[in-house]
């Protein structure tokens, strides 16, 4: 979770050039880490399915404008790990057949074949040459199709499975496992090439991230399971990741290497991490039992639609949307999240209202082009999580401040961090534009259910919050005192309305320690939850 005093969010691993890799395959290694977070107390589930439930994939257009074609049907969980879709039992016409009995056959035939070749991997376990940087360097338009039972196994020796900068590569019906990518790097699409399509593929039991991402990448109907750091690390060198579709996948049991224990405060864990992604459709996925957060969008993401997903039993928050812009979060089922991390903070005596949906220094900004000009959270069911929705803004975190741990990054309104300095930052427009603001967040039409006995808590698990700290630093900050607390709670158009509450909910407003009763939450000071209903229990 995020440290609410200092915050977090730091790309600690900037792109790395590996000389040996350049010599061998002319590729570049890169990745991202991120925001500091507290250490997770206990391991997540092994990857077995947890409580069943439903999701409702909307069928909305993808980031590229194309309708969805692959994924979980509406009203079902994406149980793709247990029920993978089988690939073709015979080689398609014109395909190059790859023999699992020949070590390195896939890489060699890729190298010797022209672009736009289709490869069919026979049933069996395929391997690469037994050296760390041996990998398949794809060519533009290549298609890799696995027969039933086709596995590409890194044997805990090879770092990467598929790399190179070729565009529009397709991987279908293949299991990719036991590769050992370094921390913050990935196994499939290691070099973040654009236009890749990964469908009905299982990426499991790897170190690092199972998958990196390039622009216009589509991940559909696939299983990202038990990878050491992330299921997918959606980051691209140069922050040029525009357009991403993640649909109908199962993301389960990731961060098996428990990076918060190995590197305390790294903030580099969870099911899927997004960094500086512009335009993403995240729909119909089952994200569960990950150590850390389920989905985490951190630093200058924009134009997200997160809809029809089931997010459950993740150790940390179901969703963190941090220092980012413009999103629609709708029709998701969110249950049983944040029980490990939320309880751990409470046991440490930390009274901060850590929510299972955590909006941190993020909001709607009409000047940043997107399909919406706000963050709209609606039509979701949140059931028996550790707390509900927290809107947070760190008064000391802004572009060019020491508390901005997204090192070297500024807001999307001010590209150059050096501009956010005295005396100019004290006046318009920089006084506003140098901050990531939690503003224009609308929370409506949701159902919030809490049974304390199901969560096994007596206090601290029942909060909705809109809060900021008192600004203190640096000495030239124009945001000292209660200015940001007043703005987030009363002046930045953050609104709860027309929701349904079941159970013993409490409310925190203005500053983390200020719990208010329902009358004050709805009264003339904060004016929250107009039109909402409240009852002690279903049917009550």
Coordinates of C-alpha atoms in Angstrom, one line a residue:
X1 CA 0.0 0.0 0.0
X2 CA 0.9 3.6 -0.3
X3 CA 2.6 5.5 2.5
X4 CA 0.2 8.3 3.0
X5 CA 2.7 10.7 4.5
X6 CA 5.5 10.5 1.8
X7 CA 3.6 8.7 -0.9
X8 CA 5.5 6.6 -3.3
X9 CA 5.7 5.8 -6.9
X10 CA 9.1 5.7 -8.3
X11 CA 10.5 4.1 -11.5
X12 CA 13.5 2.8 -9.7
X13 CA 14.6 0.6 -12.6
X14 CA 15.1 2.8 -15.7
X15 CA 15.9 1.2 -19.0
X16 CA 19.0 -1.0 -18.9
X17 CA 21.2 -1.8 -21.8
X18 CA 22.6 -5.3 -21.5
X19 CA 25.8 -5.5 -23.6
X20 CA 25.8 -9.2 -23.9
X21 CA 22.2 -9.2 -25.1
X22 CA 22.9 -6.5 -27.6
X23 CA 25.7 -8.6 -29.1
X24 CA 23.7 -11.8 -29.2
X25 CA 20.3 -10.6 -30.3
X26 CA 20.3 -6.8 -30.7
X27 CA 17.7 -6.2 -28.0
X28 CA 17.4 -3.9 -25.1
X29 CA 16.4 -4.7 -21.6
X30 CA 14.1 -2.5 -19.6
X31 CA 11.4 -2.4 -16.9
X32 CA 9.9 -0.4 -14.2
X33 CA 9.5 -0.4 -10.5
X34 CA 7.4 2.0 -8.6
X35 CA 5.9 3.3 -5.5
X36 CA 7.1 2.4 -2.1
X37 CA 4.6 0.3 -0.2
X38 CA 4.5 -1.4 3.2
X39 CA 5.6 -5.0 3.4
X40 CA 2.9 -7.7 3.0
X41 CA 2.4 -9.8 6.1
X42 CA 1.5 -13.2 4.7
X43 CA 1.7 -15.1 1.4
X44 CA -1.2 -14.9 -1.0
X45 CA -3.1 -17.9 -2.1
X46 CA -1.4 -20.5 -4.2
X47 CA -3.3 -19.7 -7.2
X48 CA -6.3 -21.9 -6.7
X49 CA -9.6 -20.3 -7.4
X50 CA -11.2 -18.5 -4.4
X51 CA -14.8 -17.7 -3.9
X52 CA -16.9 -17.8 -7.0
X53 CA -18.8 -15.0 -8.4
X54 CA -19.8 -13.1 -11.5
X55 CA -18.5 -10.3 -13.7
X56 CA -20.2 -8.5 -16.5
X57 CA -18.0 -7.7 -19.5
X58 CA -19.5 -4.7 -21.2
X59 CA -18.4 -5.3 -24.7
X60 CA -17.3 -1.7 -25.0
X61 CA -14.9 -0.8 -27.8
X62 CA -11.2 -1.5 -27.3
X63 CA -8.6 1.2 -27.1
X64 CA -8.2 0.8 -30.9
X65 CA -11.9 1.1 -31.5
X66 CA -12.4 -2.6 -32.4
X67 CA -15.2 -4.5 -30.6
X68 CA -14.2 -7.2 -28.2
X69 CA -14.0 -10.7 -29.7
X70 CA -12.3 -12.9 -27.1
X71 CA -12.7 -13.2 -23.4
X72 CA -15.1 -14.3 -20.7
X73 CA -18.8 -14.3 -21.6
X74 CA -20.9 -11.7 -19.8
X75 CA -21.9 -13.0 -16.4
X76 CA -19.1 -15.5 -16.0
X77 CA -15.7 -15.6 -14.4
X78 CA -12.7 -15.8 -16.6
X79 CA -11.6 -19.3 -15.4
X80 CA -9.0 -19.6 -18.1
X81 CA -6.3 -21.1 -16.0
X82 CA -8.4 -24.2 -15.2
X83 CA -10.1 -24.2 -18.6
X84 CA -7.6 -23.2 -21.3
X85 CA -8.8 -23.0 -24.9
X86 CA -6.9 -25.7 -26.9
X87 CA -4.9 -24.8 -30.0
X88 CA -5.0 -26.4 -33.4
X89 CA -4.3 -30.1 -33.4
X90 CA -2.8 -29.9 -36.9
X91 CA -0.5 -27.4 -38.5
X92 CA -2.4 -24.7 -40.4
X93 CA -1.7 -24.6 -44.1
X94 CA 1.7 -23.0 -44.8
X95 CA 2.8 -23.1 -41.2
X96 CA 6.4 -24.0 -40.2
X97 CA 6.3 -27.0 -37.8
X98 CA 8.4 -26.7 -34.6
X99 CA 9.8 -29.9 -33.1
X100 CA 10.0 -30.1 -29.3
X101 CA 12.7 -32.8 -29.6
X102 CA 15.1 -30.3 -31.1
X103 CA 16.6 -27.9 -28.6
X104 CA 16.4 -24.4 -29.9
X105 CA 14.2 -25.3 -32.9
X106 CA 11.8 -22.5 -32.4
X107 CA 14.5 -19.8 -32.1
X108 CA 16.4 -21.2 -35.1
X109 CA 13.4 -21.5 -37.4
X110 CA 12.3 -18.0 -36.4
X111 CA 15.7 -16.6 -37.4
X112 CA 15.8 -18.5 -40.7
X113 CA 12.2 -17.7 -41.8
X114 CA 10.9 -14.4 -43.2
X115 CA 8.6 -12.0 -41.4
X116 CA 4.9 -12.9 -41.4
X117 CA 5.6 -16.6 -40.9
X118 CA 3.2 -18.8 -38.9
X119 CA 4.8 -21.3 -36.6
X120 CA 3.0 -24.3 -35.2
X121 CA 4.5 -25.9 -32.1
X122 CA 3.9 -29.6 -31.8
X123 CA 2.6 -31.1 -28.5
X124 CA 5.4 -31.4 -25.9
X125 CA 7.9 -29.3 -24.1
X126 CA 10.0 -27.0 -26.3
X127 CA 13.2 -25.5 -25.0
X128 CA 15.9 -23.0 -26.0
X129 CA 19.6 -23.2 -25.9
X130 CA 20.8 -23.5 -22.3
X131 CA 22.2 -20.0 -21.9
X132 CA 20.6 -17.0 -20.1
X133 CA 20.0 -14.8 -23.2
X134 CA 18.8 -17.4 -25.6
X135 CA 15.4 -16.4 -26.7
X136 CA 13.0 -16.2 -29.7
X137 CA 13.6 -12.9 -31.5
X138 CA 10.3 -12.5 -33.4
X139 CA 10.0 -10.9 -36.8
X140 CA 7.2 -8.5 -37.9
X141 CA 3.8 -10.2 -38.3
X142 CA 5.0 -13.6 -37.0
X143 CA 2.3 -15.9 -35.5
X144 CA 3.1 -18.6 -32.9
X145 CA 0.4 -21.2 -32.4
X146 CA 0.7 -24.0 -29.8
X147 CA -0.9 -27.4 -30.4
X148 CA -2.7 -28.9 -27.4
X149 CA 0.0 -29.5 -24.8
X150 CA 2.6 -27.3 -26.3
X151 CA 4.9 -25.7 -23.7
X152 CA 7.9 -23.4 -24.0
X153 CA 10.0 -24.0 -20.9
X154 CA 12.9 -21.8 -19.8
X155 CA 14.1 -24.5 -17.4
X156 CA 15.1 -21.9 -14.9
X157 CA 17.9 -21.0 -17.2
X158 CA 16.7 -18.6 -19.9
X159 CA 15.7 -15.1 -18.9
X160 CA 13.4 -14.3 -21.8
X161 CA 11.0 -16.2 -24.0
X162 CA 10.0 -13.8 -26.8
X163 CA 11.9 -10.5 -27.4
X164 CA 12.9 -8.1 -30.2
X165 CA 11.2 -4.9 -31.5
X166 CA 9.2 -6.4 -34.3
X167 CA 5.6 -5.3 -34.5
X168 CA 2.3 -7.1 -34.7
X169 CA 3.4 -10.5 -33.4
X170 CA 0.7 -13.0 -32.3
X171 CA 1.1 -15.7 -29.7
X172 CA -1.8 -18.1 -29.1
X173 CA -2.5 -21.4 -27.3
X174 CA 1.0 -21.7 -25.8
X175 CA 2.2 -22.2 -22.2
X176 CA 5.3 -20.2 -21.3
X177 CA 6.9 -21.1 -18.0
X178 CA 10.0 -21.2 -15.8
X179 CA 11.9 -18.3 -17.3
X180 CA 14.0 -16.2 -15.0
X181 CA 13.7 -12.6 -16.0
X182 CA 15.3 -10.1 -13.6
X183 CA 13.3 -7.9 -11.4
X184 CA 11.2 -5.3 -13.3
X185 CA 11.8 -7.1 -16.6
X186 CA 9.5 -9.5 -18.5
X187 CA 9.5 -12.8 -20.2
X188 CA 7.0 -12.4 -23.1
X189 CA 7.4 -9.3 -25.3
X190 CA 10.5 -8.5 -23.2
X191 CA 11.4 -5.4 -25.4
X192 CA 7.9 -3.9 -25.3
X193 CA 7.3 -4.1 -29.1
X194 CA 4.1 -2.6 -30.4
X195 CA 0.9 -4.3 -31.7
X196 CA 1.4 -7.7 -30.1
X197 CA -1.6 -10.0 -29.5
X198 CA -1.5 -12.6 -26.8
X199 CA -4.5 -14.9 -26.7
X200 CA -5.4 -18.1 -24.9
X201 CA -1.9 -18.3 -23.6
X202 CA -0.7 -19.4 -20.1
X203 CA 2.3 -17.5 -18.7
X204 CA 3.2 -19.0 -15.4
X205 CA 5.9 -19.7 -12.8
X206 CA 8.4 -17.2 -14.2
X207 CA 10.6 -14.7 -12.4
X208 CA 10.1 -11.0 -12.9
X209 CA 7.0 -10.1 -14.9
X210 CA 5.3 -12.7 -17.0
X211 CA 4.6 -10.2 -19.7
X212 CA 5.7 -6.7 -20.8
X213 CA 3.6 -4.4 -23.0
X214 CA 3.9 -2.3 -26.1
X215 CA 1.5 0.2 -27.7
X216 CA -1.7 -1.3 -29.1
X217 CA -1.1 -4.6 -27.3
X218 CA -4.0 -6.9 -26.7
X219 CA -4.0 -9.6 -24.0
X220 CA -7.1 -11.7 -24.2
X221 CA -8.4 -15.0 -22.7
X222 CA -5.0 -15.8 -21.1
X223 CA -3.8 -17.0 -17.7
X224 CA -1.1 -15.0 -15.9
X225 CA -0.3 -17.2 -12.9
X226 CA 2.3 -17.5 -10.1
X227 CA 4.8 -15.2 -11.7
X228 CA 7.5 -13.9 -9.4
X229 CA 6.8 -10.2 -9.6
X230 CA 3.9 -9.1 -11.8
X231 CA 1.6 -11.0 -14.1
X232 CA 2.1 -8.1 -16.5
X233 CA 4.2 -4.9 -16.3
X234 CA 2.6 -2.5 -18.6
X235 CA 5.4 0.0 -19.1
X236 CA 7.2 1.0 -22.3
X237 CA 10.5 2.9 -22.6
X238 CA 9.9 6.5 -23.4
X239 CA 6.3 6.5 -21.9
X240 CA 4.9 5.8 -25.4
X241 CA 2.4 3.1 -24.5
X242 CA -0.7 4.2 -26.2
X243 CA -3.7 1.8 -26.4
X244 CA -3.9 -1.4 -24.4
X245 CA -6.6 -4.0 -24.2
X246 CA -6.7 -6.5 -21.3
X247 CA -9.8 -8.6 -21.7
X248 CA -11.1 -11.9 -20.3
X249 CA -7.9 -13.0 -18.5
X250 CA -7.3 -14.7 -15.2
X251 CA -4.5 -13.0 -13.2
X252 CA -3.8 -15.1 -10.1
X253 CA -1.2 -15.7 -7.4
X254 CA 1.4 -13.3 -8.7
X255 CA 4.3 -11.8 -6.8
X256 CA 5.4 -15.2 -5.5
X257 CA 8.9 -13.8 -4.8
X258 CA 7.4 -11.3 -2.3
X259 CA 9.4 -8.3 -3.5
X260 CA 8.2 -6.1 -0.7
X261 CA 10.0 -8.4 1.7
X262 CA 13.1 -8.6 -0.5
X263 CA 13.2 -4.8 -1.2
X264 CA 11.1 -3.1 1.4
X265 CA 9.3 -0.1 0.0
X266 CA 9.8 -0.9 -3.6
X267 CA 6.1 -0.8 -4.5
X268 CA 6.9 -3.2 -7.3
X269 CA 4.3 -5.9 -6.8
X270 CA 0.8 -7.1 -7.7
X271 CA -1.3 -8.6 -10.4
X272 CA -0.8 -6.0 -13.2
X273 CA 1.1 -2.7 -13.0
X274 CA 0.4 0.2 -15.4
X275 CA 2.9 3.1 -15.9
X276 CA 2.2 6.0 -18.2
X277 CA -0.4 4.2 -20.3
X278 CA -2.6 6.4 -22.5
X279 CA -5.8 4.6 -23.3
X280 CA -6.6 1.2 -21.8
X281 CA -9.6 -1.1 -21.7
X282 CA -9.4 -3.5 -18.8
X283 CA -12.6 -5.6 -18.9
X284 CA -14.0 -9.0 -18.0
X285 CA -10.9 -10.2 -16.1
X286 CA -10.7 -12.3 -12.9
X287 CA -7.9 -10.8 -10.8
X288 CA -7.6 -12.7 -7.6
X289 CA -5.3 -14.0 -4.8
X290 CA -2.3 -11.8 -5.8
X291 CA 0.2 -10.8 -3.2
X292 CA -0.1 -7.0 -3.1
X293 CA -2.6 -5.0 -5.2
X294 CA -4.7 -6.6 -7.9
X295 CA -4.5 -3.7 -10.4
X296 CA -2.2 -0.7 -9.9
X297 CA -2.1 2.2 -12.3
X298 CA 0.7 4.5 -11.2
X299 CA 2.0 7.8 -12.7
X300 CA 0.6 9.6 -15.6
X301 CA -1.8 6.9 -16.8
X302 CA -4.8 8.4 -18.6
X303 CA -8.1 7.3 -20.2
X304 CA -8.7 4.0 -18.5
X305 CA -11.9 2.0 -18.6
X306 CA -11.9 -0.7 -15.9
X307 CA -15.2 -2.5 -16.3
X308 CA -16.9 -5.8 -15.7
X309 CA -14.0 -7.3 -13.8
X310 CA -14.0 -9.5 -10.7
X311 CA -11.3 -8.4 -8.3
X312 CA -11.1 -10.5 -5.2
X313 CA -9.0 -11.9 -2.4
X314 CA -5.9 -9.8 -3.3
X315 CA -3.7 -9.2 -0.3
X316 CA -3.7 -5.4 -0.9
X317 CA -6.1 -3.1 -2.6
X318 CA -8.2 -4.4 -5.4
X319 CA -7.4 -1.2 -7.4
X320 CA -5.0 1.7 -7.0
X321 CA -5.3 4.6 -9.3
X322 CA -2.4 6.9 -8.5
X323 CA -1.0 10.2 -9.9
X324 CA -3.1 9.6 -13.0
X325 CA -6.0 11.0 -15.0
X326 CA -9.5 10.4 -16.4
X327 CA -11.0 6.9 -15.8
X328 CA -14.3 5.1 -15.8
X329 CA -14.4 2.3 -13.2
X330 CA -17.8 0.5 -13.5
X331 CA -19.7 -2.7 -13.2
X332 CA -16.9 -4.5 -11.3
X333 CA -17.4 -7.0 -8.5
X334 CA -14.9 -6.3 -5.7
X335 CA -14.8 -8.5 -2.7
X336 CA -12.5 -9.9 0.0
X337 CA -9.6 -7.6 -0.9
X338 CA -7.1 -5.8 1.3
X339 CA -7.6 -8.1 4.2
X340 CA -3.9 -8.9 4.7
X341 CA -2.4 -5.4 4.2
X342 CA -5.3 -3.5 5.7
X343 CA -5.3 -5.6 8.8
X344 CA -1.5 -5.4 9.0
X345 CA -1.6 -1.6 9.1
X346 CA -4.4 -1.7 11.8
X347 CA -2.4 -4.1 13.9
X348 CA 0.6 -1.7 13.7
X349 CA -1.6 1.0 15.1
X350 CA -1.8 2.9 11.8
X351 CA -5.2 4.7 11.6
X352 CA -5.0 5.8 8.0
X353 CA -8.1 4.8 6.0
X354 CA -6.6 2.5 3.5
X355 CA -9.3 1.6 1.0
X356 CA -9.8 -1.4 -1.3
X357 CA -10.3 1.2 -4.1
X358 CA -7.5 3.7 -3.5
X359 CA -7.5 6.9 -5.6
X360 CA -4.3 8.7 -4.8
X361 CA -3.5 12.1 -6.4
X362 CA -5.6 11.3 -9.4
X363 CA -8.6 12.9 -10.9
X364 CA -10.5 14.2 -13.9
X365 CA -8.7 16.8 -16.1
X366 CA -10.5 18.1 -19.1
X367 CA -7.3 19.5 -20.6
X368 CA -5.9 15.9 -21.0
X369 CA -7.7 14.3 -23.9
X370 CA -9.6 11.2 -23.0
X371 CA -13.0 9.5 -23.4
X372 CA -14.1 11.1 -20.1
X373 CA -13.0 14.3 -18.2
X374 CA -13.4 12.8 -14.7
X375 CA -12.9 9.7 -12.7
X376 CA -16.3 8.0 -12.5
X377 CA -16.8 5.0 -10.1
X378 CA -20.2 3.6 -10.6
X379 CA -22.3 0.4 -10.8
X380 CA -19.8 -1.6 -8.7
X381 CA -20.4 -4.0 -5.9
X382 CA -17.9 -3.8 -3.1
X383 CA -18.5 -6.6 -0.6
X384 CA -16.6 -7.5 2.6
X385 CA -13.3 -5.8 1.7
X386 CA -11.1 -4.0 4.2
X387 CA -12.8 -0.6 3.9
X388 CA -14.3 1.0 0.8
X389 CA -13.1 3.8 -1.4
X390 CA -10.4 6.3 -0.2
X391 CA -9.7 9.5 -2.1
X392 CA -6.3 10.8 -1.0
X393 CA -4.0 13.7 -1.9
X394 CA -0.6 14.2 -0.3
X395 CA -0.1 18.0 0.2
X396 CA 3.6 17.6 0.0
X397 CA 3.7 15.6 -3.2
X398 CA 3.8 17.6 -6.4
X399 CA 6.1 18.0 -9.4
X400 CA 9.7 18.8 -8.3
X401 CA 9.0 18.3 -4.6
X402 CA 11.1 15.9 -2.5
X403 CA 8.0 13.9 -1.7
X404 CA 7.4 13.1 -5.4
X405 CA 9.0 9.8 -5.5
X406 CA 8.1 9.3 -9.2
X407 CA 11.6 10.6 -9.8
X408 CA 11.9 12.9 -12.8
X409 CA 8.2 12.8 -13.7
X410 CA 6.0 15.9 -13.8
X411 CA 2.3 16.2 -14.4
X412 CA 0.8 15.9 -17.9
X413 CA 0.2 19.6 -17.8
X414 CA 3.8 20.6 -17.1
X415 CA 6.4 18.5 -18.8
X416 CA 9.5 20.0 -17.3
X417 CA 9.9 19.5 -13.6
X418 CA 12.3 22.5 -13.3
X419 CA 9.4 24.8 -14.0
X420 CA 7.7 23.9 -10.8
X421 CA 10.0 26.0 -8.6
X422 CA 9.8 29.3 -6.8
X423 CA 8.7 31.9 -7.4
X424 CA 6.6 30.8 -10.4
X425 CA 5.0 27.9 -8.7
X426 CA 3.3 30.2 -6.2
X427 CA 1.1 31.8 -8.9
X428 CA -1.3 30.6 -11.6
X429 CA -1.1 28.6 -13.7
X430 CA 1.7 26.5 -12.1
X431 CA 0.2 26.6 -8.7
X432 CA -2.5 24.3 -10.0
X433 CA -0.7 22.6 -12.8
X434 CA 2.2 21.3 -10.8
X435 CA 0.0 19.2 -8.7
X436 CA -1.6 15.8 -9.4
X437 CA -5.0 16.5 -8.0
X438 CA -7.7 14.2 -6.6
X439 CA -10.5 16.1 -8.3
X440 CA -13.7 15.5 -10.3
X441 CA -14.2 12.1 -8.8
X442 CA -17.8 10.9 -8.9
X443 CA -18.8 7.8 -6.9
X444 CA -22.4 6.8 -7.5
X445 CA -24.7 3.9 -8.0
X446 CA -22.5 1.5 -6.1
X447 CA -23.4 -1.1 -3.5
X448 CA -21.2 -1.2 -0.4
X449 CA -21.7 -4.3 1.8
X450 CA -19.8 -4.9 5.0
X451 CA -20.2 -7.8 7.5
X452 CA -17.5 -7.4 10.1
X453 CA -17.7 -11.0 11.1
X454 CA -16.9 -12.0 7.5
X455 CA -13.9 -9.7 7.5
X456 CA -13.0 -10.7 11.0
X457 CA -12.5 -7.1 12.3
X458 CA -13.9 -4.9 15.0
X459 CA -12.7 -1.6 13.8
X460 CA -10.8 0.1 11.0
X461 CA -12.3 -2.0 8.1
X462 CA -15.4 0.1 7.6
X463 CA -14.4 3.5 6.2
X464 CA -15.1 5.7 3.2
X465 CA -12.6 8.6 3.1
X466 CA -11.8 11.9 1.3
X467 CA -8.6 13.2 3.0
X468 CA -5.3 15.0 2.7
X469 CA -2.5 15.7 5.1
X470 CA -1.4 19.2 6.3
X471 CA 1.2 20.6 4.0
X472 CA 4.6 21.1 5.6
X473 CA 7.4 20.8 3.0
X474 CA 9.5 22.0 1.3
X475 CA 9.9 25.4 2.7
X476 CA 9.0 27.0 -0.7
X477 CA 5.8 24.9 -1.1
X478 CA 2.7 27.0 -1.9
X479 CA 0.5 24.1 -0.4
X480 CA 1.3 24.4 3.3
X481 CA -1.3 24.1 6.0
X482 CA -4.8 22.9 5.3
X483 CA -5.2 24.2 1.8
X484 CA -5.1 20.8 0.1
X485 CA -7.3 19.2 2.8
X486 CA -9.9 21.9 2.3
X487 CA -9.7 21.5 -1.5
X488 CA -10.0 17.7 -1.7
X489 CA -12.9 17.5 0.8
X490 CA -14.9 20.6 -0.3
X491 CA -13.5 22.3 -3.3
X492 CA -12.5 19.8 -6.0
X493 CA -15.8 18.3 -7.0
X494 CA -15.4 15.0 -5.4
X495 CA -18.8 13.5 -4.8
X496 CA -20.5 10.4 -3.4
X497 CA -24.2 10.1 -4.3
X498 CA -27.0 7.6 -5.0
X499 CA -25.2 4.6 -3.4
X500 CA -26.5 1.8 -1.3
X501 CA -24.8 1.0 2.0
X502 CA -25.3 -2.2 3.9
X503 CA -23.5 -2.6 7.3
X504 CA -21.7 -0.4 9.8
X505 CA -20.0 2.2 7.6
X506 CA -18.0 5.1 9.0
X507 CA -16.7 8.2 7.2
X508 CA -13.5 10.2 7.3
X509 CA -13.2 13.7 5.8
X510 CA -10.7 16.5 5.5
X511 CA -7.8 14.8 7.3
X512 CA -7.0 11.1 8.1
X513 CA -7.9 11.4 11.8
X514 CA -11.2 13.2 11.3
X515 CA -14.0 10.6 11.5
X516 CA -17.4 12.2 11.1
X517 CA -20.9 10.7 11.6
X518 CA -23.3 10.2 8.8
X519 CA -25.2 13.5 9.5
X520 CA -21.9 15.4 9.2
X521 CA -20.9 13.5 6.1
X522 CA -24.2 14.4 4.4
X523 CA -24.5 17.8 6.0
X524 CA -23.7 21.3 4.7
X525 CA -19.9 21.0 5.3
X526 CA -19.2 17.9 3.1
X527 CA -22.5 17.4 1.3
X528 CA -21.8 13.7 0.5
X529 CA -24.1 10.8 -0.4
X530 CA -27.2 12.7 -1.4
X531 CA -29.8 10.2 -2.5
X532 CA -27.9 7.3 -0.9
X533 CA -29.6 4.7 1.3
X534 CA -28.3 3.1 4.5
X535 CA -29.3 0.0 6.3
X536 CA -27.8 -2.3 8.9
X537 CA -28.2 -5.5 6.9
X538 CA -29.9 -6.8 3.8
X539 CA -33.6 -6.7 4.2
X540 CA -33.3 -4.4 7.2

